[in-house]
């Protein structure tokens, strides 16, 4: 099986095991944090939008809560049924079980979002091109990606581990997550007092999650077959090469990139 197909299969299994979007993980507060500093939830009111790689539908529900008029939600994995089940206003959503490069070229969307997805696609260029075609002129594409900068120590630890963990069956990976969970809580306590790596993310995002969602986030780092950590240059080049203009980047909590571009 190719890396791209294995990643989709991995996510299908992951979301069947962790299907809900409770608490801060599925909240409008977190959505504001993800959109900042480029957009606010109120910018999405009455807009036609799409999300590429919807997983369990947490971002779709955030878009609906922000007042989107219509959402096209793409999810190619077996999580499609979870997505369907979780959506709060199904009459305002079109769910498509397809990959991002097949996003219909309707040319009338105001915004397209892809949160935590492109870094799991070995060749994301066709997805960026499909987003370009689906937007109206003046429409905007916002993506969130894992960053290379700010993650040096983390990557030195996690990259060798992932060689093994991405191959583990669910029960073994879930057990490993349980072992890692408790030292991580201690690390967060230390972050309150010391300027440790990933402090911004730990205190502004991770600590606000429920214990179950914290475990999911650890699992999510170890499970997918393919994950790339982008430099700022690579992140902005992704959209610039896709013909987007006014491309801007933000180093979110010092560990990831939010990138936004406009279709001319
Ligand atoms: C980390 S999850 C993010 C889910 C959601 N955006 C969120 O933030 O909760 C990545 C999702 O992208 C999906 N995905 C993987 N490859 C894809 C592709 N080529 N096109 C669209 N989605 C893809 C996976 O199946 C998975 O559900």
XYZ file of N, CA, C and O and ligand atoms in Angstrom, residues 3-5 7-15 21 25 30 34 51-60 62 74-80 96 98-102 113-124 127 144 146 216 220-221 224, ligand 1:
263
model
N 2.204 5.178 0.704
C 2.205 5.991 1.932
C 0.928 6.790 2.090
O 0.350 6.880 3.174
N 0.452 7.340 0.985
C -0.746 8.200 1.015
C -1.980 7.381 1.421
O -2.779 7.798 2.255
N -2.099 6.170 0.860
C -3.256 5.316 1.173
C -3.165 4.779 2.593
O -4.177 4.663 3.282
N -1.783 6.299 5.110
C -2.113 7.396 6.035
C -3.633 7.527 6.162
O -4.163 7.673 7.265
N -4.325 7.446 5.039
C -5.791 7.561 5.060
C -6.390 6.389 5.858
O -7.292 6.582 6.683
N -5.823 5.194 5.650
C -6.306 4.012 6.396
C -6.050 4.202 7.901
O -6.923 3.933 8.736
N -4.850 4.696 8.233
C -4.506 4.935 9.650
C -5.518 5.878 10.301
O -5.960 5.660 11.428
N -5.884 6.962 9.569
C -6.830 7.919 10.148
C -8.229 7.322 10.279
O -8.939 7.600 11.245
N -8.607 6.498 9.288
C -9.923 5.845 9.380
C -10.017 5.062 10.681
O -10.989 5.183 11.440
N -8.961 4.295 10.987
C -8.964 3.490 12.222
C -8.913 4.393 13.457
O -9.609 4.162 14.441
N -8.098 5.436 13.377
C -7.936 6.345 14.534
C -9.265 6.990 14.931
O -9.643 7.010 16.097
N -9.997 7.495 13.941
C -11.244 8.219 14.274
C -12.358 7.274 14.683
O -13.277 7.691 15.390
N -15.977 14.874 19.726
C -15.316 16.179 19.638
C -15.589 17.021 20.878
O -15.810 18.224 20.780
N -11.475 20.803 22.645
C -11.055 20.208 21.365
C -12.032 20.553 20.226
O -11.614 20.726 19.081
N -11.248 27.322 20.550
C -10.074 26.760 19.870
C -10.058 27.193 18.404
O -9.001 27.490 17.844
N -7.126 28.929 16.214
C -6.583 28.380 14.959
C -6.601 29.455 13.857
O -5.667 29.563 13.068
N -14.104 22.323 3.921
C -12.970 21.869 4.716
C -12.409 20.611 4.067
O -13.152 19.656 3.800
N -11.098 20.595 3.849
C -10.438 19.435 3.242
C -9.836 18.585 4.356
O -8.985 19.059 5.108
N -10.309 17.354 4.499
C -9.817 16.449 5.544
C -10.528 16.707 6.854
O -9.938 17.192 7.821
N -11.807 16.330 6.912
C -12.645 16.730 8.055
C -12.575 15.800 9.249
O -13.053 16.157 10.326
N -12.018 14.599 9.092
C -11.908 13.675 10.226
C -13.252 13.447 10.895
O -14.220 13.030 10.256
N -13.325 13.748 12.191
C -14.557 13.522 12.954
C -15.537 14.698 12.864
O -16.564 14.691 13.534
N -15.177 15.718 12.086
C -16.115 16.817 11.866
C -16.046 17.952 12.870
O -16.908 18.823 12.884
N -14.966 17.987 13.683
C -14.954 19.060 14.694
C -14.864 20.431 14.040
O -15.552 21.371 14.453
N -14.051 20.568 12.957
C -13.912 21.875 12.306
C -15.213 22.222 11.561
O -15.641 23.369 11.543
N -15.862 21.203 10.991
C -17.141 21.441 10.301
C -18.147 22.036 11.285
O -18.821 23.037 10.995
N -17.463 23.646 14.025
C -16.995 24.995 14.390
C -17.430 26.000 13.317
O -17.871 27.107 13.619
N -14.854 17.272 3.156
C -14.202 16.149 2.458
C -13.492 15.259 3.460
O -12.675 15.739 4.255
N -13.794 13.956 3.420
C -13.057 13.011 4.263
C -12.964 11.680 3.518
O -13.977 11.019 3.301
N -11.743 11.293 3.106
C -11.621 10.089 2.277
C -11.578 8.776 3.056
O -11.711 7.715 2.457
N -11.390 8.828 4.373
C -11.160 7.587 5.132
C -12.469 6.962 5.633
O -13.547 7.520 5.457
N -12.324 5.832 6.331
C -13.492 5.178 6.932
C -14.124 6.034 8.026
O -15.194 5.697 8.534
N -13.459 7.124 8.399
C -14.046 8.049 9.378
C -15.241 8.797 8.791
O -15.927 9.524 9.515
N -15.484 8.609 7.501
C -16.600 9.313 6.848
C -17.911 9.097 7.607
O -18.694 10.030 7.777
N -18.470 14.633 1.347
C -17.968 13.894 0.185
C -16.830 12.983 0.623
O -15.866 13.459 1.242
N -14.062 11.766 -0.555
C -13.053 11.888 -1.615
C -11.799 12.562 -1.045
O -11.862 13.207 0.002
N -10.686 12.437 -1.776
C -9.459 13.124 -1.366
C -9.510 14.590 -1.825
O -10.299 14.942 -2.725
N -8.656 15.398 -1.227
C -8.695 16.842 -1.457
C -8.493 17.251 -2.906
O -9.060 18.252 -3.356
N -7.715 16.485 -3.662
C -7.463 16.844 -5.069
C -8.717 16.707 -5.924
O -8.756 17.200 -7.050
N -9.764 16.047 -5.368
C -11.024 15.850 -6.136
C -12.098 16.867 -5.717
O -13.255 16.738 -6.129
N -10.713 25.662 4.168
C -9.843 25.405 5.312
C -9.261 24.001 5.183
O -9.943 23.073 4.728
N -8.014 23.846 5.634
C -7.440 22.508 5.732
C -6.542 22.521 6.967
O -5.450 23.097 6.971
N -7.048 21.935 8.023
C -6.433 22.056 9.349
C -5.790 20.715 9.711
O -6.492 19.731 9.971
N -4.466 20.694 9.702
C -3.755 19.483 10.117
C -3.834 18.369 9.099
O -3.801 17.189 9.480
N -3.909 18.704 7.825
C -4.123 17.680 6.788
C -2.982 17.636 5.762
O -2.430 16.560 5.497
N -2.610 18.786 5.207
C -1.637 18.781 4.100
C -0.306 18.171 4.511
O 0.390 17.582 3.680
N 0.063 18.287 5.795
C 1.343 17.691 6.221
C 1.273 16.154 6.274
O 2.283 15.504 6.513
N 0.079 15.602 6.073
C -0.057 14.138 6.003
C -0.195 13.647 4.558
O -0.478 12.474 4.334
N -0.041 14.553 3.590
C -0.196 14.163 2.180
C 1.167 14.292 1.496
O 1.722 15.393 1.416
N 1.732 13.159 1.017
C 3.082 13.225 0.432
C 3.195 14.223 -0.724
O 4.201 14.891 -0.850
N 2.168 14.341 -1.569
C 2.203 15.331 -2.652
C 0.969 16.233 -2.529
O -0.081 15.959 -3.129
N 1.073 17.332 -1.771
C -0.114 18.165 -1.527
C -0.444 19.139 -2.663
O -1.497 19.777 -2.636
N -3.853 19.096 -4.263
C -4.908 19.537 -3.328
C -4.978 21.065 -3.313
O -6.077 21.656 -3.356
N -3.359 24.943 8.137
C -2.537 24.853 9.352
C -1.668 23.601 9.230
O -2.169 22.516 8.892
N 2.056 21.387 10.673
C 3.128 21.202 11.659
C 4.332 22.023 11.206
O 4.654 22.036 10.011
N -5.593 11.407 22.797
C -5.783 11.371 21.340
C -4.671 12.139 20.634
O -4.131 11.680 19.613
N -2.263 10.728 17.898
C -2.285 11.353 16.575
C -0.866 11.693 16.085
O -0.608 11.730 14.887
N 0.046 11.946 17.007
C 1.431 12.227 16.633
C 2.178 10.953 16.242
O 3.093 10.990 15.432
N 0.002 8.245 12.300
C -0.087 8.308 10.837
C 1.210 7.891 10.134
O 2.306 8.232 10.593
C -5.194 15.146 11.604
S -6.692 14.813 10.784
C -7.466 16.405 10.841
C -8.968 16.340 10.888
C -9.662 17.703 11.032
N -9.246 18.654 10.034
C -9.440 18.242 12.415
O -8.677 19.220 12.569
O -10.019 17.701 13.353
C -6.257 14.648 9.068
C -7.413 14.165 8.192
O -7.055 14.320 6.815
C -7.572 13.213 6.096
N -6.788 13.051 4.858
C -5.651 12.337 4.678
N -5.273 12.396 3.385
C -6.175 13.188 2.749
C -6.328 13.631 1.401
N -5.464 13.274 0.442
N -7.377 14.434 1.114
C -8.249 14.809 2.085
N -8.154 14.406 3.369
C -7.127 13.610 3.694
C -7.415 12.059 7.058
O -8.243 10.964 6.717
C -7.752 12.697 8.397
O -9.096 12.554 8.757
